[in-house]
PDB file of C-alpha atoms in Angstrom:
ATOM      1  CA  UNK A   1     117.013  82.521  51.562  1.00  0.00           C
ATOM      2  CA  UNK A   2     119.118  84.272  54.193  1.00  0.00           C
ATOM      3  CA  UNK A   3     117.960  87.858  54.764  1.00  0.00           C
ATOM      4  CA  UNK A   4     119.031  88.674  58.325  1.00  0.00           C
ATOM      5  CA  UNK A   5     121.847  87.713  60.691  1.00  0.00           C
ATOM      6  CA  UNK A   6     120.771  88.596  64.219  1.00  0.00           C
ATOM      7  CA  UNK A   7     123.271  88.677  67.085  1.00  0.00           C
ATOM      8  CA  UNK A   8     122.023  88.050  70.626  1.00  0.00           C
ATOM      9  CA  UNK A   9     125.247  88.856  72.477  1.00  0.00           C
ATOM     10  CA  UNK A  10     125.499  89.202  76.250  1.00  0.00           C
ATOM     11  CA  UNK A  11     129.138  90.319  76.469  1.00  0.00           C
ATOM     12  CA  UNK A  12     129.451  93.958  75.456  1.00  0.00           C
ATOM     13  CA  UNK A  13     133.144  93.549  74.522  1.00  0.00           C
ATOM     14  CA  UNK A  14     132.042  91.590  71.454  1.00  0.00           C
ATOM     15  CA  UNK A  15     129.780  94.329  70.105  1.00  0.00           C
ATOM     16  CA  UNK A  16     132.647  96.458  68.742  1.00  0.00           C
ATOM     17  CA  UNK A  17     134.052  93.470  66.862  1.00  0.00           C
ATOM     18  CA  UNK A  18     130.638  92.751  65.345  1.00  0.00           C
ATOM     19  CA  UNK A  19     130.249  96.368  64.257  1.00  0.00           C
ATOM     20  CA  UNK A  20     133.668  96.199  62.578  1.00  0.00           C
ATOM     21  CA  UNK A  21     132.633  92.995  60.833  1.00  0.00           C
ATOM     22  CA  UNK A  22     129.517  94.740  59.522  1.00  0.00           C
ATOM     23  CA  UNK A  23     131.699  97.415  57.966  1.00  0.00           C
ATOM     24  CA  UNK A  24     133.984  94.762  56.469  1.00  0.00           C
ATOM     25  CA  UNK A  25     130.983  93.121  54.811  1.00  0.00           C
ATOM     26  CA  UNK A  26     130.082  96.281  52.898  1.00  0.00           C
ATOM     27  CA  UNK A  27     126.576  96.011  51.433  1.00  0.00           C
ATOM     28  CA  UNK A  28     126.040  92.607  53.067  1.00  0.00           C
ATOM     29  CA  UNK A  29     126.592  94.265  56.434  1.00  0.00           C
ATOM     30  CA  UNK A  30     123.103  95.755  56.095  1.00  0.00           C
ATOM     31  CA  UNK A  31     121.728  92.290  56.828  1.00  0.00           C
ATOM     32  CA  UNK A  32     123.295  92.233  60.303  1.00  0.00           C
ATOM     33  CA  UNK A  33     121.324  93.235  63.398  1.00  0.00           C
ATOM     34  CA  UNK A  34     122.892  93.481  66.876  1.00  0.00           C
ATOM     35  CA  UNK A  35     120.173  93.025  69.493  1.00  0.00           C
ATOM     36  CA  UNK A  36     122.161  92.735  72.694  1.00  0.00           C
ATOM     37  CA  UNK A  37     121.439  90.047  75.279  1.00  0.00           C
ATOM     38  CA  UNK A  38     118.714  87.507  74.551  1.00  0.00           C
ATOM     39  CA  UNK A  39     115.245  87.938  76.005  1.00  0.00           C
ATOM     40  CA  UNK A  40     112.488  85.395  75.439  1.00  0.00           C
ATOM     41  CA  UNK A  41     110.275  86.497  72.566  1.00  0.00           C
ATOM     42  CA  UNK A  42     112.774  88.848  70.902  1.00  0.00           C
ATOM     43  CA  UNK A  43     113.394  86.269  68.165  1.00  0.00           C
ATOM     44  CA  UNK A  44     109.761  86.340  67.039  1.00  0.00           C
ATOM     45  CA  UNK A  45     110.323  89.740  65.404  1.00  0.00           C
ATOM     46  CA  UNK A  46     112.270  87.952  62.648  1.00  0.00           C
ATOM     47  CA  UNK A  47     111.250  85.487  59.965  1.00  0.00           C
ATOM     48  CA  UNK A  48     112.163  81.996  61.133  1.00  0.00           C
ATOM     49  CA  UNK A  49     113.079  80.654  57.687  1.00  0.00           C
ATOM     50  CA  UNK A  50     115.240  83.555  56.511  1.00  0.00           C
ATOM     51  CA  UNK A  51     117.145  84.468  59.676  1.00  0.00           C
ATOM     52  CA  UNK A  52     120.373  83.117  61.161  1.00  0.00           C
ATOM     53  CA  UNK A  53     120.828  83.833  64.865  1.00  0.00           C
ATOM     54  CA  UNK A  54     124.220  84.099  66.542  1.00  0.00           C
ATOM     55  CA  UNK A  55     124.437  83.998  70.330  1.00  0.00           C
ATOM     56  CA  UNK A  56     127.017  83.634  73.084  1.00  0.00           C
ATOM     57  CA  UNK A  57     124.515  82.419  75.698  1.00  0.00           C
ATOM     58  CA  UNK A  58     123.643  78.832  76.597  1.00  0.00           C
ATOM     59  CA  UNK A  59     120.072  79.779  77.530  1.00  0.00           C
ATOM     60  CA  UNK A  60     119.527  81.647  74.261  1.00  0.00           C
ATOM     61  CA  UNK A  61     120.840  78.757  72.173  1.00  0.00           C
ATOM     62  CA  UNK A  62     118.513  76.312  73.926  1.00  0.00           C
ATOM     63  CA  UNK A  63     115.490  78.571  73.424  1.00  0.00           C
ATOM     64  CA  UNK A  64     116.232  79.226  69.757  1.00  0.00           C
ATOM     65  CA  UNK A  65     116.738  75.545  68.973  1.00  0.00           C
ATOM     66  CA  UNK A  66     113.641  74.550  70.962  1.00  0.00           C
ATOM     67  CA  UNK A  67     111.516  76.923  68.885  1.00  0.00           C
ATOM     68  CA  UNK A  68     112.968  75.816  65.535  1.00  0.00           C
ATOM     69  CA  UNK A  69     115.210  78.775  64.734  1.00  0.00           C
ATOM     70  CA  UNK A  70     118.552  78.486  62.943  1.00  0.00           C
ATOM     71  CA  UNK A  71     121.288  79.338  65.446  1.00  0.00           C
ATOM     72  CA  UNK A  72     125.059  79.177  65.792  1.00  0.00           C
ATOM     73  CA  UNK A  73     127.261  80.323  68.669  1.00  0.00           C
ATOM     74  CA  UNK A  74     130.039  82.838  69.223  1.00  0.00           C
ATOM     75  CA  UNK A  75     132.800  81.525  71.474  1.00  0.00           C
ATOM     76  CA  UNK A  76     134.954  83.900  73.502  1.00  0.00           C
ATOM     77  CA  UNK A  77     136.828  84.041  76.819  1.00  0.00           C
ATOM     78  CA  UNK A  78     133.706  85.137  78.679  1.00  0.00           C
ATOM     79  CA  UNK A  79     131.560  82.088  77.930  1.00  0.00           C
ATOM     80  CA  UNK A  80     134.054  79.241  78.341  1.00  0.00           C
ATOM     81  CA  UNK A  81     132.063  77.811  81.259  1.00  0.00           C
ATOM     82  CA  UNK A  82     128.793  77.633  79.331  1.00  0.00           C
ATOM     83  CA  UNK A  83     127.632  74.482  77.552  1.00  0.00           C
ATOM     84  CA  UNK A  84     127.258  75.533  73.912  1.00  0.00           C
ATOM     85  CA  UNK A  85     127.897  72.075  72.473  1.00  0.00           C
ATOM     86  CA  UNK A  86     124.353  71.897  71.134  1.00  0.00           C
ATOM     87  CA  UNK A  87     125.240  74.185  68.228  1.00  0.00           C
ATOM     88  CA  UNK A  88     126.163  72.665  64.900  1.00  0.00           C
ATOM     89  CA  UNK A  89     128.563  75.555  64.207  1.00  0.00           C
ATOM     90  CA  UNK A  90     130.640  77.816  66.434  1.00  0.00           C
ATOM     91  CA  UNK A  91     132.624  80.902  65.420  1.00  0.00           C
ATOM     92  CA  UNK A  92     135.553  82.804  66.927  1.00  0.00           C
ATOM     93  CA  UNK A  93     137.689  85.792  65.874  1.00  0.00           C
ATOM     94  CA  UNK A  94     134.624  87.401  64.405  1.00  0.00           C
ATOM     95  CA  UNK A  95     136.385  90.330  62.725  1.00  0.00           C
ATOM     96  CA  UNK A  96     138.187  87.897  60.411  1.00  0.00           C
ATOM     97  CA  UNK A  97     135.068  86.057  59.203  1.00  0.00           C
ATOM     98  CA  UNK A  98     133.642  86.409  55.727  1.00  0.00           C
ATOM     99  CA  UNK A  99     129.980  86.759  54.865  1.00  0.00           C
ATOM    100  CA  UNK A 100     130.150  83.400  53.078  1.00  0.00           C
ATOM    101  CA  UNK A 101     130.896  81.718  56.410  1.00  0.00           C
ATOM    102  CA  UNK A 102     127.492  82.769  57.721  1.00  0.00           C
ATOM    103  CA  UNK A 103     125.772  81.928  54.455  1.00  0.00           C
ATOM    104  CA  UNK A 104     127.165  78.376  54.430  1.00  0.00           C
ATOM    105  CA  UNK A 105     126.183  77.823  58.069  1.00  0.00           C
ATOM    106  CA  UNK A 106     122.668  79.030  57.316  1.00  0.00           C
ATOM    107  CA  UNK A 107     122.390  76.762  54.265  1.00  0.00           C
ATOM    108  CA  UNK A 108     123.480  73.725  56.281  1.00  0.00           C
ATOM    109  CA  UNK A 109     120.957  74.448  59.045  1.00  0.00           C
ATOM    110  CA  UNK A 110     118.184  75.181  56.532  1.00  0.00           C
ATOM    111  CA  UNK A 111     118.888  72.016  54.544  1.00  0.00           C
ATOM    112  CA  UNK A 112     119.926  73.878  51.394  1.00  0.00           C
ATOM    113  CA  UNK A 113     122.641  72.200  49.292  1.00  0.00           C
ATOM    114  CA  UNK A 114     126.031  73.830  48.967  1.00  0.00           C
ATOM    115  CA  UNK A 115     127.284  74.477  45.458  1.00  0.00           C
ATOM    116  CA  UNK A 116     130.747  72.928  45.391  1.00  0.00           C
ATOM    117  CA  UNK A 117     132.048  74.001  41.988  1.00  0.00           C
ATOM    118  CA  UNK A 118     131.103  74.753  38.402  1.00  0.00           C
ATOM    119  CA  UNK A 119     132.605  73.585  35.152  1.00  0.00           C
ATOM    120  CA  UNK A 120     131.911  74.715  31.614  1.00  0.00           C
ATOM    121  CA  UNK A 121     128.847  72.474  31.301  1.00  0.00           C
ATOM    122  CA  UNK A 122     128.064  71.314  34.819  1.00  0.00           C
ATOM    123  CA  UNK A 123     127.290  72.421  38.328  1.00  0.00           C
ATOM    124  CA  UNK A 124     128.446  70.139  41.153  1.00  0.00           C
ATOM    125  CA  UNK A 125     126.408  70.524  44.322  1.00  0.00           C
ATOM    126  CA  UNK A 126     125.444  68.561  47.379  1.00  0.00           C
ATOM    127  CA  UNK A 127     122.776  65.917  46.925  1.00  0.00           C
ATOM    128  CA  UNK A 128     119.187  66.551  47.974  1.00  0.00           C
ATOM    129  CA  UNK A 129     116.413  64.094  48.785  1.00  0.00           C
ATOM    130  CA  UNK A 130     114.649  65.352  45.655  1.00  0.00           C
ATOM    131  CA  UNK A 131     117.575  64.055  43.559  1.00  0.00           C
ATOM    132  CA  UNK A 132     116.688  60.450  44.412  1.00  0.00           C
ATOM    133  CA  UNK A 133     114.130  60.248  41.607  1.00  0.00           C
ATOM    134  CA  UNK A 134     116.807  61.202  39.078  1.00  0.00           C
ATOM    135  CA  UNK A 135     119.207  58.649  40.569  1.00  0.00           C
ATOM    136  CA  UNK A 136     116.711  55.854  39.912  1.00  0.00           C
ATOM    137  CA  UNK A 137     116.434  56.963  36.286  1.00  0.00           C
ATOM    138  CA  UNK A 138     120.219  56.868  35.967  1.00  0.00           C
ATOM    139  CA  UNK A 139     120.681  53.538  37.748  1.00  0.00           C
ATOM    140  CA  UNK A 140     117.921  51.697  35.868  1.00  0.00           C
ATOM    141  CA  UNK A 141     120.356  51.245  32.973  1.00  0.00           C
ATOM    142  CA  UNK A 142     121.982  47.798  33.351  1.00  0.00           C
ATOM    143  CA  UNK A 143     125.403  49.097  32.343  1.00  0.00           C
ATOM    144  CA  UNK A 144     125.422  51.473  35.341  1.00  0.00           C
ATOM    145  CA  UNK A 145     125.009  48.783  38.002  1.00  0.00           C
ATOM    146  CA  UNK A 146     127.212  46.210  36.306  1.00  0.00           C
ATOM    147  CA  UNK A 147     130.294  47.666  37.988  1.00  0.00           C
ATOM    148  CA  UNK A 148     128.773  49.313  41.067  1.00  0.00           C
ATOM    149  CA  UNK A 149     126.226  48.714  43.787  1.00  0.00           C
ATOM    150  CA  UNK A 150     122.541  49.283  43.062  1.00  0.00           C
ATOM    151  CA  UNK A 151     120.300  51.705  44.907  1.00  0.00           C
ATOM    152  CA  UNK A 152     117.854  50.425  47.511  1.00  0.00           C
ATOM    153  CA  UNK A 153     114.931  48.592  45.954  1.00  0.00           C
ATOM    154  CA  UNK A 154     112.459  50.853  47.769  1.00  0.00           C
ATOM    155  CA  UNK A 155     112.841  54.579  46.940  1.00  0.00           C
ATOM    156  CA  UNK A 156     111.881  55.610  50.464  1.00  0.00           C
ATOM    157  CA  UNK A 157     114.844  53.649  51.817  1.00  0.00           C
ATOM    158  CA  UNK A 158     117.117  55.535  49.417  1.00  0.00           C
ATOM    159  CA  UNK A 159     115.568  58.841  50.485  1.00  0.00           C
ATOM    160  CA  UNK A 160     116.179  58.024  54.141  1.00  0.00           C
ATOM    161  CA  UNK A 161     119.750  56.998  53.347  1.00  0.00           C
ATOM    162  CA  UNK A 162     120.225  60.316  51.518  1.00  0.00           C
ATOM    163  CA  UNK A 163     118.822  62.284  54.473  1.00  0.00           C
ATOM    164  CA  UNK A 164     121.282  60.599  56.814  1.00  0.00           C
ATOM    165  CA  UNK A 165     124.141  61.068  54.347  1.00  0.00           C
ATOM    166  CA  UNK A 166     123.434  64.812  54.125  1.00  0.00           C
ATOM    167  CA  UNK A 167     123.251  65.110  57.896  1.00  0.00           C
ATOM    168  CA  UNK A 168     126.198  62.929  58.881  1.00  0.00           C
ATOM    169  CA  UNK A 169     128.651  63.004  55.969  1.00  0.00           C
ATOM    170  CA  UNK A 170     128.222  66.560  54.703  1.00  0.00           C
ATOM    171  CA  UNK A 171     127.674  67.803  58.249  1.00  0.00           C
ATOM    172  CA  UNK A 172     130.836  66.128  59.591  1.00  0.00           C
ATOM    173  CA  UNK A 173     133.283  66.117  56.658  1.00  0.00           C
ATOM    174  CA  UNK A 174     131.929  68.997  54.580  1.00  0.00           C
ATOM    175  CA  UNK A 175     132.397  66.916  51.433  1.00  0.00           C
ATOM    176  CA  UNK A 176     131.404  63.544  50.006  1.00  0.00           C
ATOM    177  CA  UNK A 177     129.502  62.289  46.972  1.00  0.00           C
ATOM    178  CA  UNK A 178     127.794  65.151  45.118  1.00  0.00           C
ATOM    179  CA  UNK A 179     125.166  65.559  42.407  1.00  0.00           C
ATOM    180  CA  UNK A 180     126.199  66.591  38.901  1.00  0.00           C
ATOM    181  CA  UNK A 181     123.722  68.977  37.276  1.00  0.00           C
ATOM    182  CA  UNK A 182     123.709  69.997  33.617  1.00  0.00           C
ATOM    183  CA  UNK A 183     123.917  73.778  33.438  1.00  0.00           C
ATOM    184  CA  UNK A 184     122.043  73.681  30.139  1.00  0.00           C
ATOM    185  CA  UNK A 185     119.015  71.626  31.181  1.00  0.00           C
ATOM    186  CA  UNK A 186     119.141  71.790  34.974  1.00  0.00           C
ATOM    187  CA  UNK A 187     118.852  67.985  35.093  1.00  0.00           C
ATOM    188  CA  UNK A 188     120.820  65.736  37.434  1.00  0.00           C
ATOM    189  CA  UNK A 189     123.049  63.697  35.118  1.00  0.00           C
ATOM    190  CA  UNK A 190     125.195  61.802  37.599  1.00  0.00           C
ATOM    191  CA  UNK A 191     127.102  61.762  40.851  1.00  0.00           C
ATOM    192  CA  UNK A 192     130.757  62.257  41.709  1.00  0.00           C
ATOM    193  CA  UNK A 193     132.852  63.217  44.675  1.00  0.00           C
ATOM    194  CA  UNK A 194     135.505  62.324  47.225  1.00  0.00           C
ATOM    195  CA  UNK A 195     134.875  60.031  50.171  1.00  0.00           C
ATOM    196  CA  UNK A 196     136.661  57.594  52.486  1.00  0.00           C
ATOM    197  CA  UNK A 197     136.597  53.814  52.168  1.00  0.00           C
ATOM    198  CA  UNK A 198     137.033  51.805  55.336  1.00  0.00           C
ATOM    199  CA  UNK A 199     140.498  50.315  55.639  1.00  0.00           C
ATOM    200  CA  UNK A 200     142.298  52.956  53.525  1.00  0.00           C
ATOM    201  CA  UNK A 201     144.238  56.026  54.593  1.00  0.00           C
ATOM    202  CA  UNK A 202     143.713  58.160  51.474  1.00  0.00           C
ATOM    203  CA  UNK A 203     140.409  59.499  50.082  1.00  0.00           C
ATOM    204  CA  UNK A 204     138.692  57.980  47.067  1.00  0.00           C
ATOM    205  CA  UNK A 205     137.240  59.474  43.897  1.00  0.00           C
ATOM    206  CA  UNK A 206     133.900  58.048  42.811  1.00  0.00           C
ATOM    207  CA  UNK A 207     131.788  58.897  39.774  1.00  0.00           C
ATOM    208  CA  UNK A 208     128.815  57.821  37.663  1.00  0.00           C
ATOM    209  CA  UNK A 209     127.392  59.536  34.586  1.00  0.00           C
ATOM    210  CA  UNK A 210     123.974  58.822  33.065  1.00  0.00           C
ATOM    211  CA  UNK A 211     124.170  56.772  29.862  1.00  0.00           C
ATOM    212  CA  UNK A 212     122.845  59.552  27.543  1.00  0.00           C
ATOM    213  CA  UNK A 213     125.734  61.786  28.714  1.00  0.00           C
ATOM    214  CA  UNK A 214     128.528  59.246  28.438  1.00  0.00           C
ATOM    215  CA  UNK A 215     131.312  59.492  25.801  1.00  0.00           C
ATOM    216  CA  UNK A 216     130.918  63.275  25.707  1.00  0.00           C
ATOM    217  CA  UNK A 217     133.669  64.235  28.149  1.00  0.00           C
ATOM    218  CA  UNK A 218     131.414  64.982  31.114  1.00  0.00           C
ATOM    219  CA  UNK A 219     133.108  62.530  33.479  1.00  0.00           C
ATOM    220  CA  UNK A 220     136.569  63.894  32.684  1.00  0.00           C
ATOM    221  CA  UNK A 221     135.397  67.506  32.939  1.00  0.00           C
ATOM    222  CA  UNK A 222     133.788  66.997  36.341  1.00  0.00           C
ATOM    223  CA  UNK A 223     136.376  64.638  37.856  1.00  0.00           C
ATOM    224  CA  UNK A 224     139.265  66.886  36.848  1.00  0.00           C
ATOM    225  CA  UNK A 225     137.546  69.808  38.600  1.00  0.00           C
ATOM    226  CA  UNK A 226     136.860  67.684  41.685  1.00  0.00           C
ATOM    227  CA  UNK A 227     140.508  66.631  41.934  1.00  0.00           C
ATOM    228  CA  UNK A 228     141.541  70.275  41.717  1.00  0.00           C
ATOM    229  CA  UNK A 229     139.016  71.074  44.458  1.00  0.00           C
ATOM    230  CA  UNK A 230     140.454  68.242  46.537  1.00  0.00           C
ATOM    231  CA  UNK A 231     143.903  69.742  46.191  1.00  0.00           C
ATOM    232  CA  UNK A 232     143.113  73.421  46.660  1.00  0.00           C
ATOM    233  CA  UNK A 233     140.176  73.377  49.091  1.00  0.00           C
ATOM    234  CA  UNK A 234     140.477  70.064  50.945  1.00  0.00           C
ATOM    235  CA  UNK A 235     144.291  69.987  51.014  1.00  0.00           C
ATOM    236  CA  UNK A 236     144.560  66.361  49.879  1.00  0.00           C
ATOM    237  CA  UNK A 237     147.918  65.142  48.592  1.00  0.00           C
ATOM    238  CA  UNK A 238     146.701  61.898  47.030  1.00  0.00           C
ATOM    239  CA  UNK A 239     143.391  60.426  45.873  1.00  0.00           C
ATOM    240  CA  UNK A 240     142.680  56.827  44.934  1.00  0.00           C
ATOM    241  CA  UNK A 241     140.121  55.202  42.643  1.00  0.00           C
ATOM    242  CA  UNK A 242     139.011  51.577  42.841  1.00  0.00           C
ATOM    243  CA  UNK A 243     137.933  50.179  39.489  1.00  0.00           C
ATOM    244  CA  UNK A 244     136.328  46.755  39.178  1.00  0.00           C
ATOM    245  CA  UNK A 245     138.191  44.470  36.794  1.00  0.00           C
ATOM    246  CA  UNK A 246     136.739  44.689  33.299  1.00  0.00           C
ATOM    247  CA  UNK A 247     135.578  48.301  33.597  1.00  0.00           C
ATOM    248  CA  UNK A 248     137.769  49.573  30.788  1.00  0.00           C
ATOM    249  CA  UNK A 249     135.967  52.901  30.426  1.00  0.00           C
ATOM    250  CA  UNK A 250     136.786  53.861  34.019  1.00  0.00           C
ATOM    251  CA  UNK A 251     140.372  52.666  33.607  1.00  0.00           C
ATOM    252  CA  UNK A 252     140.800  54.957  30.596  1.00  0.00           C
ATOM    253  CA  UNK A 253     139.316  57.877  32.511  1.00  0.00           C
ATOM    254  CA  UNK A 254     141.619  57.303  35.474  1.00  0.00           C
ATOM    255  CA  UNK A 255     144.665  57.147  33.214  1.00  0.00           C
ATOM    256  CA  UNK A 256     143.620  60.355  31.479  1.00  0.00           C
ATOM    257  CA  UNK A 257     143.263  62.036  34.873  1.00  0.00           C
ATOM    258  CA  UNK A 258     146.808  61.053  35.793  1.00  0.00           C
ATOM    259  CA  UNK A 259     146.143  58.053  38.033  1.00  0.00           C
ATOM    260  CA  UNK A 260     148.737  55.286  38.265  1.00  0.00           C
ATOM    261  CA  UNK A 261     147.851  51.658  38.908  1.00  0.00           C
ATOM    262  CA  UNK A 262     149.151  50.497  42.304  1.00  0.00           C
ATOM    263  CA  UNK A 263     147.743  47.045  43.008  1.00  0.00           C
ATOM    264  CA  UNK A 264     144.792  44.673  42.800  1.00  0.00           C
ATOM    265  CA  UNK A 265     142.598  43.901  45.788  1.00  0.00           C
ATOM    266  CA  UNK A 266     139.565  41.806  46.641  1.00  0.00           C
ATOM    267  CA  UNK A 267     136.410  43.038  48.364  1.00  0.00           C
ATOM    268  CA  UNK A 268     133.222  40.998  48.880  1.00  0.00           C
ATOM    269  CA  UNK A 269     134.244  38.491  46.243  1.00  0.00           C
ATOM    270  CA  UNK A 270     135.030  41.073  43.560  1.00  0.00           C
ATOM    271  CA  UNK A 271     138.453  42.200  42.363  1.00  0.00           C
ATOM    272  CA  UNK A 272     139.395  45.840  41.947  1.00  0.00           C
ATOM    273  CA  UNK A 273     142.354  47.630  40.430  1.00  0.00           C
ATOM    274  CA  UNK A 274     143.510  50.438  42.694  1.00  0.00           C
ATOM    275  CA  UNK A 275     144.735  53.625  41.042  1.00  0.00           C
ATOM    276  CA  UNK A 276     146.327  56.591  42.824  1.00  0.00           C
ATOM    277  CA  UNK A 277     146.983  60.146  41.660  1.00  0.00           C
ATOM    278  CA  UNK A 278     149.292  62.647  43.337  1.00  0.00           C
ATOM    279  CA  UNK A 279     147.698  66.083  43.421  1.00  0.00           C
TER     280      UNK A 279
END
């Protein structure tokens, strides 16, 4: 859990802006420490797992990353010539940032899943490697894989795929396929989200709900919220859904969500009906 945000800042002009940001953050501003320029060993005064470091120095970034600390960079006119490309996240205009911006950066670096949204009965969050066990329980039902691809036969392959998905898809796009968690039981009951299919120029909605939770409105509840998120947060104008021929349950869901059938296409020997909704 994030407890400190420590700034190792070489350019003194940035200190005033950071102090203003602390005041803007109110109570959360108490978590911010301004330590001036980086010196080797200064970082050891802070807990590695609960601290996010922010620096404007190439040397500091390299040292923090080398020693396993979570670090992002502050870009400004004074460090344009430095190579700070090794940081996963960079910030500018620091007075305008919110505390959540730092929290989300910390969570990504620490491998903690972002909570995307909540509905009346569900929480939609990023997948974790630990979710893979639940996915196998869901996908062992024959009706689940009848209209969609199976998981890897070996769980470790699926775990490795999930690790790479978290790193590359969430890390690059900031969205993708997410886990659906029952707020009542805390169990993973499915997956849903928005992703891109090769060869198409609009994003695609995908979803799967565990058999014991089907025909209870969960898919509609979650997918409706995801489409709203796609509109408001991701700024998408249209979303498509590809439904394999014969999957009447998914067709009914798409129609209820406002999708309109556009065409039929073939992929790897299977035929799909393509539906599109305008957000």
